[in-house]
XYZ file of C-alpha atoms in Angstrom:
588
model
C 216.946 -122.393 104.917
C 217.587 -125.769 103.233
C 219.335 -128.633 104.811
C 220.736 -131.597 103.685
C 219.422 -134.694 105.517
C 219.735 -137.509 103.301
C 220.413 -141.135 104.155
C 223.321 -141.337 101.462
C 222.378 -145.384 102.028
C 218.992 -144.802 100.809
C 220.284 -143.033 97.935
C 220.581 -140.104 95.895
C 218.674 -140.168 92.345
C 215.487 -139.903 91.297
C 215.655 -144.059 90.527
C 216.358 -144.345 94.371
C 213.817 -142.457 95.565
C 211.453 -145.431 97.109
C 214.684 -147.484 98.314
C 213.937 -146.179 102.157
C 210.361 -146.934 102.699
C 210.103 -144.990 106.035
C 212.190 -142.343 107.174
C 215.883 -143.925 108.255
C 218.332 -141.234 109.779
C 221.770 -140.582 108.499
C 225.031 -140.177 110.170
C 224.367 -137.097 113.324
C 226.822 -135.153 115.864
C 228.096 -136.206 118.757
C 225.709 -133.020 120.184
C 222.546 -133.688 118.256
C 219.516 -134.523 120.516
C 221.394 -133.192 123.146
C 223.758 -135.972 122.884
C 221.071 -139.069 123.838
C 221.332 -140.143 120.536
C 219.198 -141.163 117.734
C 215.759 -142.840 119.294
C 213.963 -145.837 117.610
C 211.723 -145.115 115.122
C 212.629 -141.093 115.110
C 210.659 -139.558 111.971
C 213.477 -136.704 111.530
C 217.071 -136.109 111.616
C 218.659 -134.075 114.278
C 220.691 -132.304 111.828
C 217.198 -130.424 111.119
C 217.595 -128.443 114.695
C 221.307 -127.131 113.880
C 223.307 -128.626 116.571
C 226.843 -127.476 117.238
C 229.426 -129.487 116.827
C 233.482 -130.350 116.655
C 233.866 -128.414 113.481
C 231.488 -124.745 115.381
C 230.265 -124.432 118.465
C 230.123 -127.782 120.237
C 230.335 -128.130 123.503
C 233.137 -129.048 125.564
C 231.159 -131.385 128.019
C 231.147 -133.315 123.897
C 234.332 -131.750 122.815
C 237.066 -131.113 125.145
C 239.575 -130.223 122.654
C 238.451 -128.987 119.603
C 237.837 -125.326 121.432
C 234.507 -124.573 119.177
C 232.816 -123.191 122.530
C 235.987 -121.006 124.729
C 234.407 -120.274 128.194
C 235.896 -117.407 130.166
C 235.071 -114.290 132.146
C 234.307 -111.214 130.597
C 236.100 -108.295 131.701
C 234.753 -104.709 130.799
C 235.969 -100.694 131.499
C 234.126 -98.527 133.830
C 235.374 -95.086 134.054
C 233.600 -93.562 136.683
C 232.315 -94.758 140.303
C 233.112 -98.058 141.409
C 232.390 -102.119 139.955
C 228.806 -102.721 141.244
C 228.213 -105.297 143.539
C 229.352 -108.152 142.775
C 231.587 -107.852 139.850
C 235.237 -107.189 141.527
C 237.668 -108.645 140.009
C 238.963 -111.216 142.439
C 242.516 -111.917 142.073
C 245.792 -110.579 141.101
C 246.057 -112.837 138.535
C 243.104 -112.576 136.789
C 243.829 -108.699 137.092
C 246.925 -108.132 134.885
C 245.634 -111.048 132.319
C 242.205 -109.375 131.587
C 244.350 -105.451 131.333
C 245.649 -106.846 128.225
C 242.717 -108.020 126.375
C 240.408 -105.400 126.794
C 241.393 -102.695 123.819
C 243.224 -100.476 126.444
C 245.860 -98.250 124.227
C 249.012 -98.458 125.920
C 252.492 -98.994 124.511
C 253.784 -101.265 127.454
C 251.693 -102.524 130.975
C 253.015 -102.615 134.486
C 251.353 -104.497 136.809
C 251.547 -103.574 140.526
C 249.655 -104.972 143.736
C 249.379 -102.340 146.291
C 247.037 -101.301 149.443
C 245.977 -98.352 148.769
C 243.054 -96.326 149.898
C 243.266 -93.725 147.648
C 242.533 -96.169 144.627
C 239.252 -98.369 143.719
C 239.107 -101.408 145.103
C 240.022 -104.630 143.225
C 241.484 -104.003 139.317
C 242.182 -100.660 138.313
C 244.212 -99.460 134.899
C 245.725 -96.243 134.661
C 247.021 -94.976 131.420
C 250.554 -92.507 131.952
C 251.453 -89.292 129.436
C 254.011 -92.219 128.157
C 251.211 -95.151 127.262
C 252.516 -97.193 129.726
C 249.269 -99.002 131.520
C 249.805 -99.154 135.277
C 247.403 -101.854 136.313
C 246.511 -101.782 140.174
C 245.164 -104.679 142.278
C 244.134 -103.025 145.021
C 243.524 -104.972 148.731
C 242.380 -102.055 150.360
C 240.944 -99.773 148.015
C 238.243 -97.035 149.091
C 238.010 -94.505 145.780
C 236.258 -94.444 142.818
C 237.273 -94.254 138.996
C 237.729 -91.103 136.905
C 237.205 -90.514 133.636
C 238.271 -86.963 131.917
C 236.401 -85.943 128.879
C 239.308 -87.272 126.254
C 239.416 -91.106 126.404
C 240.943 -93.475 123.686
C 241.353 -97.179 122.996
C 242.497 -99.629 120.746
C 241.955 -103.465 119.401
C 242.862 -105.981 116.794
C 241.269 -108.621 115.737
C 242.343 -112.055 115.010
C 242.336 -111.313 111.197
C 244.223 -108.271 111.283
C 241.424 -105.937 111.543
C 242.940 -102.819 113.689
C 240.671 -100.026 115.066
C 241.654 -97.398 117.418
C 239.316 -94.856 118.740
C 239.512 -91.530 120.148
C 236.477 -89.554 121.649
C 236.389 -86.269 122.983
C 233.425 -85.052 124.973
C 234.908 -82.154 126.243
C 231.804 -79.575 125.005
C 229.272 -81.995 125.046
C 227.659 -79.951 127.695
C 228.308 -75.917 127.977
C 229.077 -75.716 131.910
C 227.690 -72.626 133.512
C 229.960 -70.842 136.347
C 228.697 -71.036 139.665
C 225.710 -69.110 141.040
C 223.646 -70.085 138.436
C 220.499 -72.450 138.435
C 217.124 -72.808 136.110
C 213.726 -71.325 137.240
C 212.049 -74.211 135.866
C 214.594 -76.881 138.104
C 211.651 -78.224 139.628
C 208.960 -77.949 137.220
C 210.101 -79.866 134.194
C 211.919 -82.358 136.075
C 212.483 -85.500 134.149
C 215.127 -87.348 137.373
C 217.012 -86.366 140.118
C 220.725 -86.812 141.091
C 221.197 -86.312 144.399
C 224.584 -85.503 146.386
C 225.491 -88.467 148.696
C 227.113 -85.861 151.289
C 227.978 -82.083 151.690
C 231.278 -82.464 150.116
C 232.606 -80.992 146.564
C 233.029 -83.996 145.223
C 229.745 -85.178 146.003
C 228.658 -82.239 143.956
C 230.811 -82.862 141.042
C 229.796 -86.565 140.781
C 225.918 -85.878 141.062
C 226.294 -83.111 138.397
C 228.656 -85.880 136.138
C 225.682 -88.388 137.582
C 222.908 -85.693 135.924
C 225.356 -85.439 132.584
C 225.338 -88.889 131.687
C 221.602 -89.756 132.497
C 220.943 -86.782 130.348
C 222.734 -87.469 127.174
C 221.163 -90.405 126.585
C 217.779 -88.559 126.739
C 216.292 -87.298 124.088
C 213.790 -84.808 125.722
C 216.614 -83.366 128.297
C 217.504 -79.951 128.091
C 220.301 -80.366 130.493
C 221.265 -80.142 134.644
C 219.911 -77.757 136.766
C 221.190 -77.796 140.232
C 218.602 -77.805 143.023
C 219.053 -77.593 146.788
C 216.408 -76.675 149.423
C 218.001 -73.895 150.896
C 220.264 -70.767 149.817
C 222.726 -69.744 150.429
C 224.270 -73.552 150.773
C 227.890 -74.043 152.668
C 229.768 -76.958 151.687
C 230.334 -79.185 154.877
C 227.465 -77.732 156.780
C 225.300 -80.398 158.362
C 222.311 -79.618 156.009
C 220.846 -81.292 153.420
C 222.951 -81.702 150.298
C 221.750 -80.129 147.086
C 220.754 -82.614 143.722
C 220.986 -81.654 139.988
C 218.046 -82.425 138.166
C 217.655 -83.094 134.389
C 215.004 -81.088 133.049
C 213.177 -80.770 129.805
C 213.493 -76.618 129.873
C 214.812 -74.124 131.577
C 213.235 -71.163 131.333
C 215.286 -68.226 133.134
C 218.745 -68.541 134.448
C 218.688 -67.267 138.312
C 221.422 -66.484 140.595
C 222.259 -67.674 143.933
C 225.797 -67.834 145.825
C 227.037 -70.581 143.968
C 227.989 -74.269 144.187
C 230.691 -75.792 141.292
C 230.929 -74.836 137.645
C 228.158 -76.756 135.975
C 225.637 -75.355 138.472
C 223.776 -75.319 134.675
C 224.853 -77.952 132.448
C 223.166 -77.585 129.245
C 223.491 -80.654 126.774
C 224.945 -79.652 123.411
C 223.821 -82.450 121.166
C 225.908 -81.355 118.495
C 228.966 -81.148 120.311
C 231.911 -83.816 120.750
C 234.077 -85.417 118.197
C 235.480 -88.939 117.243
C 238.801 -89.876 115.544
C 239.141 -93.457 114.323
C 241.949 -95.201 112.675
C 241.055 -98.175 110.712
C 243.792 -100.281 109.196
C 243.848 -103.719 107.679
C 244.807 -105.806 104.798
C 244.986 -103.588 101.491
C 244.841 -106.509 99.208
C 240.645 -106.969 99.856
C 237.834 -104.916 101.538
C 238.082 -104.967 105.338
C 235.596 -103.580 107.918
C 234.259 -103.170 111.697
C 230.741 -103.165 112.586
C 230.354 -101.416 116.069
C 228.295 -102.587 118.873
C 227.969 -106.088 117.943
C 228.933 -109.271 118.437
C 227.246 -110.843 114.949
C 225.902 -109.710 111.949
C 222.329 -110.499 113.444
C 222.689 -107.170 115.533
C 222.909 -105.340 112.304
C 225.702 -103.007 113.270
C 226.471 -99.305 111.991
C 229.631 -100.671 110.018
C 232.828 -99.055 108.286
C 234.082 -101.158 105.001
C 237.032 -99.760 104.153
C 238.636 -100.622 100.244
C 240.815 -98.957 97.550
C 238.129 -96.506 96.636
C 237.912 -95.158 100.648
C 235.723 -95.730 103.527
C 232.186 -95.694 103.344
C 229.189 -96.355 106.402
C 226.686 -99.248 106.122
C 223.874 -100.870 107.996
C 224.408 -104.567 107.974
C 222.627 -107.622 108.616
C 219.333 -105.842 108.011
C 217.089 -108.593 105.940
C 215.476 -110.426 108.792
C 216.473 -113.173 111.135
C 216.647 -116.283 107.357
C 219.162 -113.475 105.742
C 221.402 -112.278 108.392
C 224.425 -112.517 106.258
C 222.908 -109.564 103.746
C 224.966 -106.661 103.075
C 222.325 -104.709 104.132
C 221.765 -100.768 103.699
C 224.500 -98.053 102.573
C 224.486 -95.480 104.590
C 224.612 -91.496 103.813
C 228.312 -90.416 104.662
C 228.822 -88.348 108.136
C 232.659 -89.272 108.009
C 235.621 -86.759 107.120
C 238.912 -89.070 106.149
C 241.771 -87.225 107.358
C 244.095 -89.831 105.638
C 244.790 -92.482 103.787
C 247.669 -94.759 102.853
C 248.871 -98.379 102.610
C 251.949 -99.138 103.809
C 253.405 -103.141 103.892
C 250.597 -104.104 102.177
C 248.521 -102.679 105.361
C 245.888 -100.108 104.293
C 245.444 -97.190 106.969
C 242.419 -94.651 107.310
C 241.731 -91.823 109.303
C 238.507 -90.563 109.883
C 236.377 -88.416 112.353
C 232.859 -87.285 112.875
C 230.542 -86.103 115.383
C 229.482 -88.035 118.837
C 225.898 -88.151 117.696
C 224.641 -90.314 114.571
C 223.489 -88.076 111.572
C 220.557 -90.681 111.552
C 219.271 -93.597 113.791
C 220.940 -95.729 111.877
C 224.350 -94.389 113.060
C 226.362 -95.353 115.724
C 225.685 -92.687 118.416
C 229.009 -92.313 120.440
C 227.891 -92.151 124.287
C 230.583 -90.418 125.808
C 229.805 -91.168 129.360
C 228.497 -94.845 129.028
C 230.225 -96.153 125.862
C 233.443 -97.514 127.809
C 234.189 -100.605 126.114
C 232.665 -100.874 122.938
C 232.310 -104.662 120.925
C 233.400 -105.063 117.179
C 233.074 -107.184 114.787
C 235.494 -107.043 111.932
C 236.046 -109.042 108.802
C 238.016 -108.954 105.405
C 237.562 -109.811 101.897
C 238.454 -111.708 99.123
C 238.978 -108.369 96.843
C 238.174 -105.155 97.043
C 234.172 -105.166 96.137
C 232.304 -105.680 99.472
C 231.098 -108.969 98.971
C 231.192 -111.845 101.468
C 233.897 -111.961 103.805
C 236.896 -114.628 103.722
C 237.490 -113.996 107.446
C 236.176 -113.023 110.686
C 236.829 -112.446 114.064
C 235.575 -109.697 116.985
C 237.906 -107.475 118.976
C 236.725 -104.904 121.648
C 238.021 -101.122 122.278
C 238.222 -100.334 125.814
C 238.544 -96.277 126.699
C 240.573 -95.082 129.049
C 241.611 -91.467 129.758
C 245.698 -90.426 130.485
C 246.050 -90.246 134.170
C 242.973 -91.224 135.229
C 242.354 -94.854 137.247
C 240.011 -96.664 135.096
C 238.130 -99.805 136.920
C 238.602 -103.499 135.307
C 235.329 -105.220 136.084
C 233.921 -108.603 136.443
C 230.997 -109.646 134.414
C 231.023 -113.428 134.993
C 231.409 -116.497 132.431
C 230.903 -116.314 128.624
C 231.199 -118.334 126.277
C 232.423 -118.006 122.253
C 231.602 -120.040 119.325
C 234.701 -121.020 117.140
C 235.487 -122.890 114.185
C 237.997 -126.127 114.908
C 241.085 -124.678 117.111
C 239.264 -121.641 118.456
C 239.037 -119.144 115.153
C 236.363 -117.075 113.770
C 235.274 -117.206 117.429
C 231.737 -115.665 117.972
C 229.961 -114.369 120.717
C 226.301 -113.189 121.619
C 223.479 -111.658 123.902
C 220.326 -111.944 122.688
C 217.483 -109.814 123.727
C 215.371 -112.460 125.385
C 212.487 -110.942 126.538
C 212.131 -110.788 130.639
C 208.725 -111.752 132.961
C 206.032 -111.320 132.678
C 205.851 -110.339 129.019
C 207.852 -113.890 127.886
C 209.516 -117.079 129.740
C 212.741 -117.478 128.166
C 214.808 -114.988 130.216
C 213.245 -116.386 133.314
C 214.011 -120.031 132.180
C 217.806 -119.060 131.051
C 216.670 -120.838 128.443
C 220.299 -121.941 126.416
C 219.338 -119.561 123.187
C 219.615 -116.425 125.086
C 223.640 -116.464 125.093
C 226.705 -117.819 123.519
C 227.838 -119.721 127.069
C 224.669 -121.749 126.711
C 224.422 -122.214 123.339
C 223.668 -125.995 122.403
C 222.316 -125.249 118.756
C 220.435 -123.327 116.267
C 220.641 -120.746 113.577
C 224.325 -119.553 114.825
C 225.634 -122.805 114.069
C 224.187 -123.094 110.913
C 225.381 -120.712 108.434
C 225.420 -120.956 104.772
C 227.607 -123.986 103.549
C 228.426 -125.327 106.964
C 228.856 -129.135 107.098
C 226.587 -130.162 110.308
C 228.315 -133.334 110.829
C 231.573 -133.734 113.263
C 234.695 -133.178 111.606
C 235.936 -136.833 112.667
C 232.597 -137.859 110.354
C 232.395 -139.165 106.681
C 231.071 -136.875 104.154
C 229.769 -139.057 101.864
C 231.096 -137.912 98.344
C 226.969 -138.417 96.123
C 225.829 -135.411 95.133
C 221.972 -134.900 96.345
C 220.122 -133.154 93.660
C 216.878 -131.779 93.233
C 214.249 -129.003 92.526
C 211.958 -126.574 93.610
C 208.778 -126.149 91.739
C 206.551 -122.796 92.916
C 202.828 -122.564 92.054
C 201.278 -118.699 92.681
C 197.288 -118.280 92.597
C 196.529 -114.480 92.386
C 193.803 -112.234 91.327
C 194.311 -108.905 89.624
C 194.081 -106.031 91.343
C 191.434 -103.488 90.482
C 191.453 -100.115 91.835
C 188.687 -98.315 93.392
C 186.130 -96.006 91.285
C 183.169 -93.406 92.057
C 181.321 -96.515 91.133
C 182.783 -99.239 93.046
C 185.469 -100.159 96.133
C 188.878 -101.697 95.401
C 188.640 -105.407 94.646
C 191.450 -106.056 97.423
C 191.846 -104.455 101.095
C 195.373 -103.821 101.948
C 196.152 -106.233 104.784
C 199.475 -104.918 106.919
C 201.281 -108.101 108.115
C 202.416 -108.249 112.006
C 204.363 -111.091 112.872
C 205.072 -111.845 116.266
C 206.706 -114.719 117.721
C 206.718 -116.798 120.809
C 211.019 -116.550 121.373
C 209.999 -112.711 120.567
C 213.329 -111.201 119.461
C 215.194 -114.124 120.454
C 215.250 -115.141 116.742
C 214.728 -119.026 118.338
C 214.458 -121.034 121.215
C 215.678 -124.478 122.619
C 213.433 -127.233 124.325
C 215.802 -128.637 126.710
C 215.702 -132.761 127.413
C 213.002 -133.091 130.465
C 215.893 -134.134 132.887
C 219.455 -134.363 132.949
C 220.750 -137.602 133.734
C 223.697 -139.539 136.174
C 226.756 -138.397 134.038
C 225.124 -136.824 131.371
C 224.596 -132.660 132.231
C 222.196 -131.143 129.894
C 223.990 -128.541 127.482
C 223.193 -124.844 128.553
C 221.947 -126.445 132.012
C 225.713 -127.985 133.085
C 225.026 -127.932 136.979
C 221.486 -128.676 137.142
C 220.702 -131.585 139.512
C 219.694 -134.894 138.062
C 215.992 -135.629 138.726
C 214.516 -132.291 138.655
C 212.675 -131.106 135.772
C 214.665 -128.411 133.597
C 213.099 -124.841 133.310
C 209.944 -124.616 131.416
C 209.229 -128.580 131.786
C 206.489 -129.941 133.728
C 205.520 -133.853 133.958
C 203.019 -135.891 135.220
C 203.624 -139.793 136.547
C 206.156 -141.433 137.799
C 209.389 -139.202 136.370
C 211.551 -139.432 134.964
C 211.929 -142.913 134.383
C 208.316 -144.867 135.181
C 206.512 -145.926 132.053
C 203.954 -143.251 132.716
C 206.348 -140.174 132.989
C 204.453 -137.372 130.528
C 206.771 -133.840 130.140
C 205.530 -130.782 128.461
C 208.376 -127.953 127.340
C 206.199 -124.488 128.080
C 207.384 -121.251 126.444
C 205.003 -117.921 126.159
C 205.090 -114.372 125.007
C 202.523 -112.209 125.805
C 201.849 -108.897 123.559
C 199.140 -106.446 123.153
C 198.034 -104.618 120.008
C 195.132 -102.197 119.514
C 193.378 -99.870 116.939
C 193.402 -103.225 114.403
C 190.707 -105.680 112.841
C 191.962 -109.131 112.665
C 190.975 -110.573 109.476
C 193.625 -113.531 109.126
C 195.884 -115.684 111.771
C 198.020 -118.079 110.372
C 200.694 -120.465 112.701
C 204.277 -121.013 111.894
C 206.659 -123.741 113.035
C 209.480 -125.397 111.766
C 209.558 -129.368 111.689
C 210.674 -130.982 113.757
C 208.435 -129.535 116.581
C 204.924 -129.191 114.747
C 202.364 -131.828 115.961
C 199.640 -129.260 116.167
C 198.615 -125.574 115.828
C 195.447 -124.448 117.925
């Protein structure tokens, strides 16, 4: 990555080149340094750490109204059981306004507040044989959600990426009748799902339990029911029975029977997903699935003039995110195609499971709202995009009550008026292995975010947009110098001249990509980005200080972040530090 920090003041030519005798910072963002400005005799420019600002990303507690960082809750789909603790939607309000942003495919919604016991609790959406959405908010709800085996969705994004999707699971598993159960139920026992009373529905939803744990498993055979006693009567005061998910089988027995799926055997192969893609036809458009940036190096579908083809994006390391990354072998059968209004529209399907691990595997009983990110092009040869923007698909099946669900605050990162909005998770490693989970340290997560490598993309200007871009042109050159020694293989007479040396790289943000050393303190009306309601005179997470803090003379902090790994079966020959300016005074 190369940034421009020059002091256009000091000059730009090579005849200029001794005009600054020391360093002398430029012009910086409101958000640089945290907002505490530029300190005397600073030997860098904060522009070098990427901070937000009012043209990406800044805050509001710096930018109130330029909407570069949109903080709201995040509402998601579950299909079956309840909301877990915690994450009820808490007002009508909030209710119908989340229904319609979640990807629900509906041609109209109705929103009603009821008491009823006989629906979940809190937000509920059902979907009617006419797409209207019914949305529920419930004051005395005691039931659960549903979820049949056919459940669709739909979403658009701001740049007039559409997808739609439609997944049936419906022989996913091949459900045995009742009476049947594995000899090896107990044996090759990978988890059990037990019945939470001696009711049918009880059985039904530790069997669907037993389905959806198993799926995900690669090593599970299936469900075998299990109970401790036979013949079992529903309602007796006995134990209940559990279905276990088992690596084998072995022979199918009979007993007097409990509910069809007494033997659920997994059918990887089975299942099938339709999606509709449409967008503008004058350039390439596509939808990367799973994702919320090209970091996460989605399974993606570009769609162009020449049809729809399957890609791995984002795939050249955590400097190259913005790569087009791998094209992928086709799994897709387009059912249609046409372009209608200058809108291009494509129908494919394929199968649940990815033809490769690189391939979006459809989870029919856990994917219930699924993240996109879409973009279009300039023409029709995937190239860079001209436009971006997310949406999200949320699946719902007809007559079934589908719970809306709380997942607290987020936060997006937009361009100037709340466009090409991004958000992320990043997979910051948890205690004991690493600190930065533990620290909520402000990298992990889009609501945080004060600055880094997501607010510093190729040709962003890192300035505010209320700054003066100075109009010199810097330029300069690179000059590379390579020592190397030729390689001679080995003979009967004599070893190779080199030893291969595999590289491993690890790092101490692990997969965060990054991390963010937070100011020691937050000060009397001046929060901390990423840290808005911590309390003035207490260190921030990860900071420790000695003396008189955090204003005496003698006040020392230290910023402390770790990662702990193991490796084995390896001779270390070589260790070599990395660390980008400005936060290198030593490596040890």
């Amino acid at each position: 990555m190369q940034i421009d920090t020059r002091n256009r003041d000091c000059g730009v030519t090579p005849a200029s080149i001794t005009n600054c005798t020391k360093f002398t910072p430029g012009p910086e963002p409101k958000q640089a340094r945290y907002g505490l400005g530029i300190p005397k005799d600073t030997n860098y420019s904060g522009i070098l750490e990427c901070p937000c600002n009012s043209r990406y990303g800044g805050d509001p507690m710096f930018y109130p109204d330029s909407q570069t960082k949109i903080l709201a809750h995040k509402y998601t789909i579950v299909g079956s059981g309840a909301c877990p603790a915690g994450e009820l939607v808490e007002n009508a309000t909030s209710c119908f306004a989340a229904a319609t942003t979640l990807g629900i495919h509906a041609s109209s919604f109705v929103n009603r507040t009821v008491a009823d016991p006989k629906l979940p609790p809190g937000c509920s959406v059902t979907v009617e044989p006419n797409q209207t959405a019914v949305v529920y908010f419930n004051t005395a709800g005691q039931g659960n959600c549903t979820a049949a085996s056919k459940r669709s969705g739909e979403g658009i994004s701001k740049v007039g990426v559409k997808v739609a999707i439609e997944v049936d699971a419906s022989d996913t598993f091949d459900m045995s009748p009742p009476g049947q159960y594995c000899e090896n139920n107990r044996k090759s026992k990978i988890q059990a799902f037990a019945m939470k009373g001696a009711t049918l529905a009880a059985a039904e939803e530790a069997r669907d339990q037993c389905k959806q744990f198993c799926w995900d498993q690669p090593s599970c055979w299936g469900c075998s029911v299990d109970c401790e006693s036979v013949p079992y009567a529903y309602g007796a005061l006995i134990s209940a029975c559990q279905w276990n998910a088992i690596t084998s089988c072995g022979t199918v027995m009979k007993w007097s029977g409990s509910i069809r799926g007494d033997i659920s055997r997994k059918q990887r192969e089975g299942g099938q997903v339709t999606m509709t893609l449409s967008g503008p036809a004058g350039g390439w458009f596509g939808a990367g699935f799973n994702a919320s940036a090209m970091a996460d190096s989605p399974y993606t579908l570009v769609v162009n003039d020449a049809g729809v083809t399957e890609r791995k994006i984002g795939t050249c390391g955590s400097e190259a995110e913005h790569c087009p990354g791998d094209l992928l072998s086709s799994s897709l059968k387009v059912l249609s195609s046409s372009v209608v209004d200058n809108v291009r529209t494509v129908v494919v399907t394929r199968g649940l499971a990815g033809i490769t691990k690189n391939h979006y595997s459809f989870n029919p009983y856990a994917d219930e709202t699924i993240h996109f990110i879409t973009a279009v092009g300039q023409t029709q040869t995937f190239a860079y995009h001209r436009a971006h923007g997310p949406t999200q698909v949320a699946l719902t099946s007809e007559g079934s009550s589908s719970c809306i669900c709380d997942k607290g605050l987020t936060g997006r990162l937009c361009e100037t008026g709340g466009v090409n909005c991004a958000e992320f998770e990043k997979d910051c490693v948890a205690a004991p292995a690493g600190d930065l989970k533990a620290q909520q340290n402000p990298t992990c997560n889009s609501r945080q975010y004060s600055g880094g490598l997501s607010c510093c993309h190729h040709k962003r200007i890192m300035l505010d947009a209320d700054q003066e871009i100075r109009p010199e042109l810097l330029r300069y050159h690179m000059k590379f110098r390579f020592w190397f020694q030729e390689y001679k293989p080995a003979t009967s007479a004599a070893k190779a001249s080199h030893a291969d040396l595999p590289r491993i790289y690890y790092q101490t943000e692990a997969h965060a990509g990054e991390y963010d050393i937070p100011p020691a303190f937050a000060r009397p009306g001046h929060p901390v980005v990423g840290y808005p309601q911590w309390p003035v005179g207490t260190p921030t997470p990860g900071t420790s200080c000695k003396g008189s803090c955090p204003d005496g003379p003698d006040c020392e902090c230290v910023h402390t972040i770790t990662y702990h790994w193991t490796v084995s079966n390896i001779r270390l020959i070589y260790a070599g530090g990395h660390c980008h300016a400005p936060s290198c005074i030593s490596i040890e």
